[in-house]
Amino acid sequence: MALLTEDLPLIDGHCHAITLAPLDDAAFALWCTEADEPPPAGTSYLDSRLGLALRRWCAPVLDLPAHAPVEEYLRRRRRLGPDEVAGRMLRAAGLSALLVDTGPVAGGLVDRSVLGTLAQAPAHAVVRLELLAEQVAPGTGADGFADVFAAALDEAAAGAVATKSIAAYRHGLHLDPARPGAHEVSAAAGRWQRDGGRLSDPVLLRHLLWSAVDAGLPIQLHTGFGDRDVVLARADPALLQPFCEATLPFGVPLVLLHCYPYHRQAGWLASVYPHVYADVGLGVTQLGARATAVLGEFLELAPFGKVLYSSDAYGLPELYLIAAAQLRHSLGLVLAETVADGAASPADARRAAEQLGAGNAARVYGLS
């Protein structure tokens, strides 16, 4: 069955670096999950919805039949080599542009320019706020932290299309929405510099968010699931409603990333706050064929002009392709059902798809 989304243009609105290092079977499987420990004996992370999607969408790109056994896929992958595999996967994803998180790049991961070359598409920067603060804080002194961070953010934002916060990981989204005062910020910076460690103080996290509001670029916020470093109950986007309310007069777009399993809450926020958007990234990849149901739920309340695509791909180039292929397929099924029910014309459905796939991202992030 031909779907009206098979050739859908896509802008990957949030993604990460990949590795070009050779991987053994266990390391490859670990990149296919949000877990960070090996699976128990007798199980595999590839026995999953994502594993099925990998064999469905990626095997043909390596000249194998769809659903080829995992062992055969991994042998073929090693034979071709990581550079060839990465180029094939990223080109097959068919992306118009990539928005790449500037978060920590571990050893062996390629930078943004290499990603753009592999994908044959522009690769734009998204500034990770917490990392930037951790980079500039040493030696600034508590009273000087705010000014030094502001200058660093101005410089970084000049070459970026968005900023990003991982406050959900560092504290949770249950933050006081008010802009902290200068004395609060300097006192919190003093505590952080005294105690050390990563930035997790809620006062400083609020300060970074409000600094991003002042910078004027769209702000991406991690919500919903991720690896086990996140406390899932504190990552519900509904907890951001007071911040959405406080930032409404400024008009700076807030893009709620991932959202699952709280995607209906994110859709509601996008429906009632004009500056709030919901991004479907990560869930589409991890859920495989079940992404069809979840995309339908994203679109229950959220206006079509408020939902954006991304992959949140990290580590494996296959994740770029799985996300893109599954999005095109699952969104096509959702919209085909809508058309078949008489609830929309094919033209209506195609327009909604084009908004979600690339149009909304181009508008929100100011891409030409």
mmCIF file of C-alpha atoms in Angstrom, residues 57-366:
data_model
loop_
_atom_site.group_PDB
_atom_site.id
_atom_site.type_symbol
_atom_site.label_atom_id
_atom_site.label_comp_id
_atom_site.label_asym_id
_atom_site.label_seq_id
_atom_site.Cartn_x
_atom_site.Cartn_y
_atom_site.Cartn_z
ATOM 1 C CA TRP A 57 14.239 -0.650 7.832
ATOM 2 C CA CYS A 58 18.029 -0.993 7.981
ATOM 3 C CA ALA A 59 18.719 -4.465 6.599
ATOM 4 C CA PRO A 60 17.755 -3.539 2.995
ATOM 5 C CA VAL A 61 20.123 -0.560 3.125
ATOM 6 C CA LEU A 62 22.933 -3.053 3.756
ATOM 7 C CA ASP A 63 21.762 -5.176 0.785
ATOM 8 C CA LEU A 64 20.026 -7.740 2.991
ATOM 9 C CA PRO A 65 16.378 -8.786 2.930
ATOM 10 C CA ALA A 66 14.093 -7.094 5.434
ATOM 11 C CA HIS A 67 13.970 -9.020 8.708
ATOM 12 C CA ALA A 68 17.274 -10.774 8.060
ATOM 13 C CA PRO A 69 18.498 -12.432 11.272
ATOM 14 C CA VAL A 70 20.374 -10.154 13.650
ATOM 15 C CA GLU A 71 23.522 -12.259 13.386
ATOM 16 C CA GLU A 72 23.515 -11.895 9.593
ATOM 17 C CA TYR A 73 22.901 -8.147 9.881
ATOM 18 C CA LEU A 74 25.825 -7.665 12.254
ATOM 19 C CA ARG A 75 28.150 -9.738 10.060
ATOM 20 C CA ARG A 76 27.233 -7.650 7.037
ATOM 21 C CA ARG A 77 27.707 -4.455 9.053
ATOM 22 C CA ARG A 78 31.224 -5.467 10.077
ATOM 23 C CA ARG A 79 32.086 -6.445 6.507
ATOM 24 C CA LEU A 80 31.058 -3.045 5.126
ATOM 25 C CA GLY A 81 32.747 -1.084 7.910
ATOM 26 C CA PRO A 82 31.394 1.755 10.067
ATOM 27 C CA ASP A 83 32.090 4.590 7.613
ATOM 28 C CA GLU A 84 30.200 2.923 4.767
ATOM 29 C CA VAL A 85 27.315 1.945 7.057
ATOM 30 C CA ALA A 86 27.020 5.447 8.493
ATOM 31 C CA GLY A 87 26.928 7.047 5.057
ATOM 32 C CA ARG A 88 24.294 4.646 3.792
ATOM 33 C CA MET A 89 22.054 5.059 6.829
ATOM 34 C CA LEU A 90 22.165 8.833 7.008
ATOM 35 C CA ARG A 91 21.611 9.262 3.271
ATOM 36 C CA ALA A 92 18.725 6.793 3.358
ATOM 37 C CA ALA A 93 17.079 8.818 6.145
ATOM 38 C CA GLY A 94 16.516 11.554 3.552
ATOM 39 C CA LEU A 95 16.895 14.543 5.868
ATOM 40 C CA SER A 96 16.645 18.163 4.789
ATOM 41 C CA ALA A 97 18.528 19.415 7.863
ATOM 42 C CA LEU A 98 19.765 18.253 11.266
ATOM 43 C CA LEU A 99 19.715 20.107 14.593
ATOM 44 C CA VAL A 100 22.572 18.642 16.610
ATOM 45 C CA ASP A 101 22.839 18.874 20.403
ATOM 46 C CA THR A 102 26.232 20.221 21.510
ATOM 47 C CA GLY A 103 26.145 17.992 24.607
ATOM 48 C CA PRO A 104 29.136 15.911 25.691
ATOM 49 C CA VAL A 105 30.820 14.057 22.831
ATOM 50 C CA ALA A 106 32.530 10.969 24.203
ATOM 51 C CA GLY A 107 35.615 9.471 22.617
ATOM 52 C CA GLY A 108 35.020 8.048 19.174
ATOM 53 C CA LEU A 109 31.932 10.127 18.371
ATOM 54 C CA VAL A 110 32.012 12.354 15.312
ATOM 55 C CA ASP A 111 31.289 16.052 15.398
ATOM 56 C CA ARG A 112 28.428 17.962 13.820
ATOM 57 C CA SER A 113 30.219 18.749 10.569
ATOM 58 C CA VAL A 114 30.839 15.061 9.886
ATOM 59 C CA LEU A 115 27.171 14.302 10.518
ATOM 60 C CA GLY A 116 26.152 16.935 8.008
ATOM 61 C CA THR A 117 28.549 15.538 5.421
ATOM 62 C CA LEU A 118 27.272 11.991 5.931
ATOM 63 C CA ALA A 119 23.636 13.093 5.734
ATOM 64 C CA GLN A 120 24.310 15.477 2.835
ATOM 65 C CA ALA A 121 22.298 18.109 4.689
ATOM 66 C CA PRO A 122 22.969 21.239 6.776
ATOM 67 C CA ALA A 123 23.761 20.422 10.426
ATOM 68 C CA HIS A 124 22.850 23.226 12.836
ATOM 69 C CA ALA A 125 23.913 23.577 16.480
ATOM 70 C CA VAL A 126 21.659 23.354 19.539
ATOM 71 C CA VAL A 127 23.417 24.749 22.628
ATOM 72 C CA ARG A 128 23.242 22.524 25.723
ATOM 73 C CA LEU A 129 22.789 25.036 28.562
ATOM 74 C CA GLU A 130 24.045 22.946 31.463
ATOM 75 C CA LEU A 131 27.197 21.891 29.631
ATOM 76 C CA LEU A 132 27.970 25.470 28.660
ATOM 77 C CA ALA A 133 27.601 26.559 32.298
ATOM 78 C CA GLU A 134 29.899 23.760 33.464
ATOM 79 C CA GLN A 135 32.491 24.783 30.900
ATOM 80 C CA VAL A 136 32.626 28.442 31.929
ATOM 81 C CA ALA A 137 32.088 28.184 35.698
ATOM 82 C CA PRO A 138 35.601 27.213 36.852
ATOM 83 C CA GLY A 139 37.512 30.252 38.008
ATOM 84 C CA THR A 140 34.678 32.743 37.520
ATOM 85 C CA GLY A 141 33.833 33.297 41.169
ATOM 86 C CA ALA A 142 30.304 33.184 42.521
ATOM 87 C CA ASP A 143 29.537 36.851 41.853
ATOM 88 C CA GLY A 144 30.880 36.699 38.311
ATOM 89 C CA PHE A 145 29.125 33.524 37.192
ATOM 90 C CA ALA A 146 25.981 35.183 35.802
ATOM 91 C CA ASP A 147 27.895 37.684 33.663
ATOM 92 C CA VAL A 148 30.370 35.108 32.373
ATOM 93 C CA PHE A 149 27.589 32.679 31.482
ATOM 94 C CA ALA A 150 25.589 35.432 29.743
ATOM 95 C CA ALA A 151 28.576 36.336 27.587
ATOM 96 C CA ALA A 152 29.256 32.687 26.749
ATOM 97 C CA LEU A 153 25.615 32.104 25.841
ATOM 98 C CA ASP A 154 25.531 35.168 23.601
ATOM 99 C CA GLU A 155 28.564 33.868 21.729
ATOM 100 C CA ALA A 156 27.257 30.311 21.448
ATOM 101 C CA ALA A 157 23.761 31.402 20.439
ATOM 102 C CA ALA A 158 25.143 33.439 17.549
ATOM 103 C CA GLY A 159 26.059 30.188 15.812
ATOM 104 C CA ALA A 160 23.041 28.125 16.856
ATOM 105 C CA VAL A 161 19.351 27.739 16.072
ATOM 106 C CA ALA A 162 18.156 26.696 19.548
ATOM 107 C CA THR A 163 19.157 26.077 23.137
ATOM 108 C CA LYS A 164 18.422 22.984 25.196
ATOM 109 C CA SER A 165 17.917 22.203 28.877
ATOM 110 C CA ILE A 166 18.244 18.862 30.633
ATOM 111 C CA ALA A 167 16.818 20.152 33.908
ATOM 112 C CA ALA A 168 14.627 17.039 33.907
ATOM 113 C CA TYR A 169 17.793 14.994 34.445
ATOM 114 C CA ARG A 170 19.505 17.325 36.880
ATOM 115 C CA HIS A 171 16.608 18.133 39.226
ATOM 116 C CA GLY A 172 13.253 17.519 37.578
ATOM 117 C CA LEU A 173 10.731 19.783 35.902
ATOM 118 C CA HIS A 174 9.048 20.789 39.163
ATOM 119 C CA LEU A 175 10.951 24.079 39.209
ATOM 120 C CA ASP A 176 9.856 27.404 40.646
ATOM 121 C CA PRO A 177 8.917 29.273 37.463
ATOM 122 C CA ALA A 178 10.084 32.656 38.720
ATOM 123 C CA ARG A 179 13.267 34.269 37.426
ATOM 124 C CA PRO A 180 15.820 34.042 40.282
ATOM 125 C CA GLY A 181 17.326 37.251 41.594
ATOM 126 C CA ALA A 182 20.994 38.162 41.290
ATOM 127 C CA HIS A 183 21.728 37.386 44.935
ATOM 128 C CA GLU A 184 20.043 33.971 44.629
ATOM 129 C CA VAL A 185 22.162 33.157 41.586
ATOM 130 C CA SER A 186 25.464 34.193 43.160
ATOM 131 C CA ALA A 187 24.681 32.293 46.376
ATOM 132 C CA ALA A 188 23.775 29.166 44.393
ATOM 133 C CA ALA A 189 26.902 29.523 42.249
ATOM 134 C CA GLY A 190 28.982 29.767 45.407
ATOM 135 C CA ARG A 191 27.461 26.557 46.772
ATOM 136 C CA TRP A 192 28.054 24.775 43.477
ATOM 137 C CA GLN A 193 31.670 25.895 43.263
ATOM 138 C CA ARG A 194 32.248 24.868 46.867
ATOM 139 C CA ASP A 195 30.616 21.447 46.605
ATOM 140 C CA GLY A 196 31.629 20.589 43.033
ATOM 141 C CA GLY A 197 29.909 18.065 40.794
ATOM 142 C CA ARG A 198 27.583 18.604 37.900
ATOM 143 C CA LEU A 199 25.136 21.475 37.839
ATOM 144 C CA SER A 200 21.931 20.369 39.580
ATOM 145 C CA ASP A 201 20.998 23.308 41.789
ATOM 146 C CA PRO A 202 17.390 24.308 40.983
ATOM 147 C CA VAL A 203 18.177 28.006 41.307
ATOM 148 C CA LEU A 204 20.942 27.769 38.725
ATOM 149 C CA LEU A 205 18.831 25.600 36.426
ATOM 150 C CA ARG A 206 16.124 28.283 36.543
ATOM 151 C CA HIS A 207 18.732 30.923 35.836
ATOM 152 C CA LEU A 208 19.912 29.041 32.744
ATOM 153 C CA LEU A 209 16.347 28.743 31.479
ATOM 154 C CA TRP A 210 15.629 32.414 31.936
ATOM 155 C CA SER A 211 18.964 33.287 30.325
ATOM 156 C CA ALA A 212 17.827 31.215 27.352
ATOM 157 C CA VAL A 213 14.546 33.138 27.274
ATOM 158 C CA ASP A 214 16.575 36.349 27.138
ATOM 159 C CA ALA A 215 18.678 34.917 24.282
ATOM 160 C CA GLY A 216 15.479 34.602 22.260
ATOM 161 C CA LEU A 217 16.183 31.286 20.517
ATOM 162 C CA PRO A 218 13.726 28.390 20.796
ATOM 163 C CA ILE A 219 14.321 26.371 23.959
ATOM 164 C CA GLN A 220 14.266 22.586 23.745
ATOM 165 C CA LEU A 221 13.431 20.844 27.039
ATOM 166 C CA HIS A 222 13.948 17.174 27.729
ATOM 167 C CA THR A 223 10.701 15.663 28.978
ATOM 168 C CA GLY A 224 9.561 12.080 29.372
ATOM 169 C CA PHE A 225 11.733 9.013 29.220
ATOM 170 C CA GLY A 226 15.438 8.614 28.671
ATOM 171 C CA ASP A 227 18.151 6.618 30.373
ATOM 172 C CA ARG A 228 17.905 5.670 34.051
ATOM 173 C CA ASP A 229 19.629 8.876 35.135
ATOM 174 C CA VAL A 230 16.258 10.607 34.757
ATOM 175 C CA VAL A 231 13.626 10.312 37.492
ATOM 176 C CA LEU A 232 10.698 9.634 35.191
ATOM 177 C CA ALA A 233 7.993 10.979 37.505
ATOM 178 C CA ARG A 234 9.803 14.333 37.578
ATOM 179 C CA ALA A 235 10.044 14.479 33.777
ATOM 180 C CA ASP A 236 6.300 14.820 33.124
ATOM 181 C CA PRO A 237 5.903 17.881 30.872
ATOM 182 C CA ALA A 238 2.765 18.821 32.811
ATOM 183 C CA LEU A 239 5.131 19.955 35.573
ATOM 184 C CA LEU A 240 6.270 22.722 33.208
ATOM 185 C CA GLN A 241 2.870 24.406 33.086
ATOM 186 C CA PRO A 242 3.877 27.174 35.561
ATOM 187 C CA PHE A 243 6.990 27.906 33.460
ATOM 188 C CA CYS A 244 4.874 27.916 30.297
ATOM 189 C CA GLU A 245 2.600 30.442 31.980
ATOM 190 C CA ALA A 246 5.494 32.614 33.159
ATOM 191 C CA THR A 247 7.176 32.699 29.739
ATOM 192 C CA LEU A 248 4.019 33.262 27.690
ATOM 193 C CA PRO A 249 4.502 37.064 27.438
ATOM 194 C CA PHE A 250 7.982 36.600 25.957
ATOM 195 C CA GLY A 251 6.874 34.430 23.038
ATOM 196 C CA VAL A 252 10.055 32.329 22.980
ATOM 197 C CA PRO A 253 9.150 28.864 21.643
ATOM 198 C CA LEU A 254 9.366 26.019 24.155
ATOM 199 C CA VAL A 255 9.840 22.675 22.382
ATOM 200 C CA LEU A 256 9.008 19.692 24.599
ATOM 201 C CA LEU A 257 11.266 16.867 23.467
ATOM 202 C CA HIS A 258 10.377 13.161 23.532
ATOM 203 C CA CYS A 259 7.391 13.467 25.897
ATOM 204 C CA TYR A 260 6.515 9.718 25.949
ATOM 205 C CA PRO A 261 4.841 8.295 28.030
ATOM 206 C CA TYR A 262 3.461 11.756 28.857
ATOM 207 C CA HIS A 263 2.809 12.693 25.242
ATOM 208 C CA ARG A 264 -0.868 13.471 25.822
ATOM 209 C CA GLN A 265 0.088 16.017 28.489
ATOM 210 C CA ALA A 266 2.549 17.557 26.046
ATOM 211 C CA GLY A 267 -0.138 17.689 23.376
ATOM 212 C CA TRP A 268 -2.444 19.513 25.765
ATOM 213 C CA LEU A 269 0.242 22.074 26.634
ATOM 214 C CA ALA A 270 0.849 22.632 22.917
ATOM 215 C CA SER A 271 -2.862 23.142 22.379
ATOM 216 C CA VAL A 272 -3.340 25.823 25.063
ATOM 217 C CA TYR A 273 -0.039 27.735 24.994
ATOM 218 C CA PRO A 274 0.820 29.407 21.679
ATOM 219 C CA HIS A 275 4.577 29.230 22.341
ATOM 220 C CA VAL A 276 4.664 25.526 23.303
ATOM 221 C CA TYR A 277 5.417 22.724 20.832
ATOM 222 C CA ALA A 278 5.616 18.941 21.164
ATOM 223 C CA ASP A 279 8.402 16.926 19.539
ATOM 224 C CA VAL A 280 7.913 13.217 18.839
ATOM 225 C CA GLY A 281 11.595 12.244 19.011
ATOM 226 C CA LEU A 282 13.002 9.103 20.638
ATOM 227 C CA GLY A 283 9.623 7.454 21.104
ATOM 228 C CA VAL A 284 9.159 6.840 17.377
ATOM 229 C CA THR A 285 12.477 4.993 17.301
ATOM 230 C CA GLN A 286 12.135 2.977 20.470
ATOM 231 C CA LEU A 287 8.509 1.978 19.873
ATOM 232 C CA GLY A 288 8.923 0.711 16.331
ATOM 233 C CA ALA A 289 5.579 -0.259 14.841
ATOM 234 C CA ARG A 290 3.763 0.867 18.008
ATOM 235 C CA ALA A 291 4.732 4.426 17.071
ATOM 236 C CA THR A 292 1.582 4.450 14.949
ATOM 237 C CA ALA A 293 -0.624 4.407 18.040
ATOM 238 C CA VAL A 294 1.488 6.964 19.882
ATOM 239 C CA LEU A 295 1.577 9.387 16.946
ATOM 240 C CA GLY A 296 -2.201 9.195 16.838
ATOM 241 C CA GLU A 297 -2.269 10.138 20.513
ATOM 242 C CA PHE A 298 0.164 13.031 19.978
ATOM 243 C CA LEU A 299 -2.249 14.409 17.393
ATOM 244 C CA GLU A 300 -5.401 14.048 19.476
ATOM 245 C CA LEU A 301 -5.179 17.579 20.930
ATOM 246 C CA ALA A 302 -2.046 19.200 19.583
ATOM 247 C CA PRO A 303 -2.661 21.330 16.486
ATOM 248 C CA PHE A 304 -0.864 19.973 13.451
ATOM 249 C CA GLY A 305 1.240 23.136 13.327
ATOM 250 C CA LYS A 306 2.570 22.493 16.854
ATOM 251 C CA VAL A 307 4.088 18.992 16.491
ATOM 252 C CA LEU A 308 7.670 18.479 15.280
ATOM 253 C CA TYR A 309 9.770 15.530 14.156
ATOM 254 C CA SER A 310 13.143 14.488 15.526
ATOM 255 C CA SER A 311 15.041 11.243 15.981
ATOM 256 C CA ASP A 312 17.090 11.921 19.146
ATOM 257 C CA ALA A 313 19.513 9.510 17.449
ATOM 258 C CA TYR A 314 22.721 8.971 19.400
ATOM 259 C CA GLY A 315 25.616 6.643 18.804
ATOM 260 C CA LEU A 316 24.314 4.453 15.983
ATOM 261 C CA PRO A 317 23.645 5.833 12.480
ATOM 262 C CA GLU A 318 20.881 3.229 12.190
ATOM 263 C CA LEU A 319 18.819 5.203 14.693
ATOM 264 C CA TYR A 320 18.588 8.103 12.236
ATOM 265 C CA LEU A 321 17.108 5.835 9.601
ATOM 266 C CA ILE A 322 14.810 3.894 11.921
ATOM 267 C CA ALA A 323 13.276 7.116 13.206
ATOM 268 C CA ALA A 324 12.825 8.637 9.744
ATOM 269 C CA ALA A 325 11.450 5.503 8.111
ATOM 270 C CA GLN A 326 9.133 4.685 10.996
ATOM 271 C CA LEU A 327 7.839 8.248 11.174
ATOM 272 C CA ARG A 328 7.006 8.317 7.482
ATOM 273 C CA HIS A 329 5.312 4.916 7.699
ATOM 274 C CA SER A 330 3.434 5.358 10.973
ATOM 275 C CA LEU A 331 2.294 8.902 10.249
ATOM 276 C CA GLY A 332 1.094 7.684 6.858
ATOM 277 C CA LEU A 333 -1.031 5.003 8.543
ATOM 278 C CA VAL A 334 -2.503 7.487 11.011
ATOM 279 C CA LEU A 335 -3.436 9.912 8.265
ATOM 280 C CA ALA A 336 -4.678 7.191 5.911
ATOM 281 C CA GLU A 337 -7.133 6.097 8.587
ATOM 282 C CA THR A 338 -8.253 9.700 8.988
ATOM 283 C CA VAL A 339 -8.839 10.024 5.248
ATOM 284 C CA ALA A 340 -10.602 6.653 5.036
ATOM 285 C CA ASP A 341 -12.950 7.743 7.815
ATOM 286 C CA GLY A 342 -13.885 10.840 5.832
ATOM 287 C CA ALA A 343 -12.431 13.105 8.524
ATOM 288 C CA ALA A 344 -9.943 14.718 6.126
ATOM 289 C CA SER A 345 -9.206 14.956 2.423
ATOM 290 C CA PRO A 346 -5.927 13.581 1.052
ATOM 291 C CA ALA A 347 -4.789 17.181 0.608
ATOM 292 C CA ASP A 348 -5.570 17.959 4.256
ATOM 293 C CA ALA A 349 -3.634 14.894 5.368
ATOM 294 C CA ARG A 350 -0.621 15.679 3.202
ATOM 295 C CA ARG A 351 -0.513 19.244 4.507
ATOM 296 C CA ALA A 352 -0.558 18.007 8.114
ATOM 297 C CA ALA A 353 2.229 15.560 7.328
ATOM 298 C CA GLU A 354 4.365 18.247 5.710
ATOM 299 C CA GLN A 355 3.898 20.496 8.721
ATOM 300 C CA LEU A 356 4.992 17.808 11.161
ATOM 301 C CA GLY A 357 7.818 16.488 9.000
ATOM 302 C CA ALA A 358 9.634 19.710 8.184
ATOM 303 C CA GLY A 359 7.404 22.772 7.892
ATOM 304 C CA ASN A 360 6.948 23.391 11.604
ATOM 305 C CA ALA A 361 10.672 22.971 12.332
ATOM 306 C CA ALA A 362 11.629 25.323 9.512
ATOM 307 C CA ARG A 363 9.288 27.972 10.935
ATOM 308 C CA VAL A 364 10.080 27.531 14.652
ATOM 309 C CA TYR A 365 13.858 27.349 14.223
ATOM 310 C CA GLY A 366 14.079 29.969 11.487
#
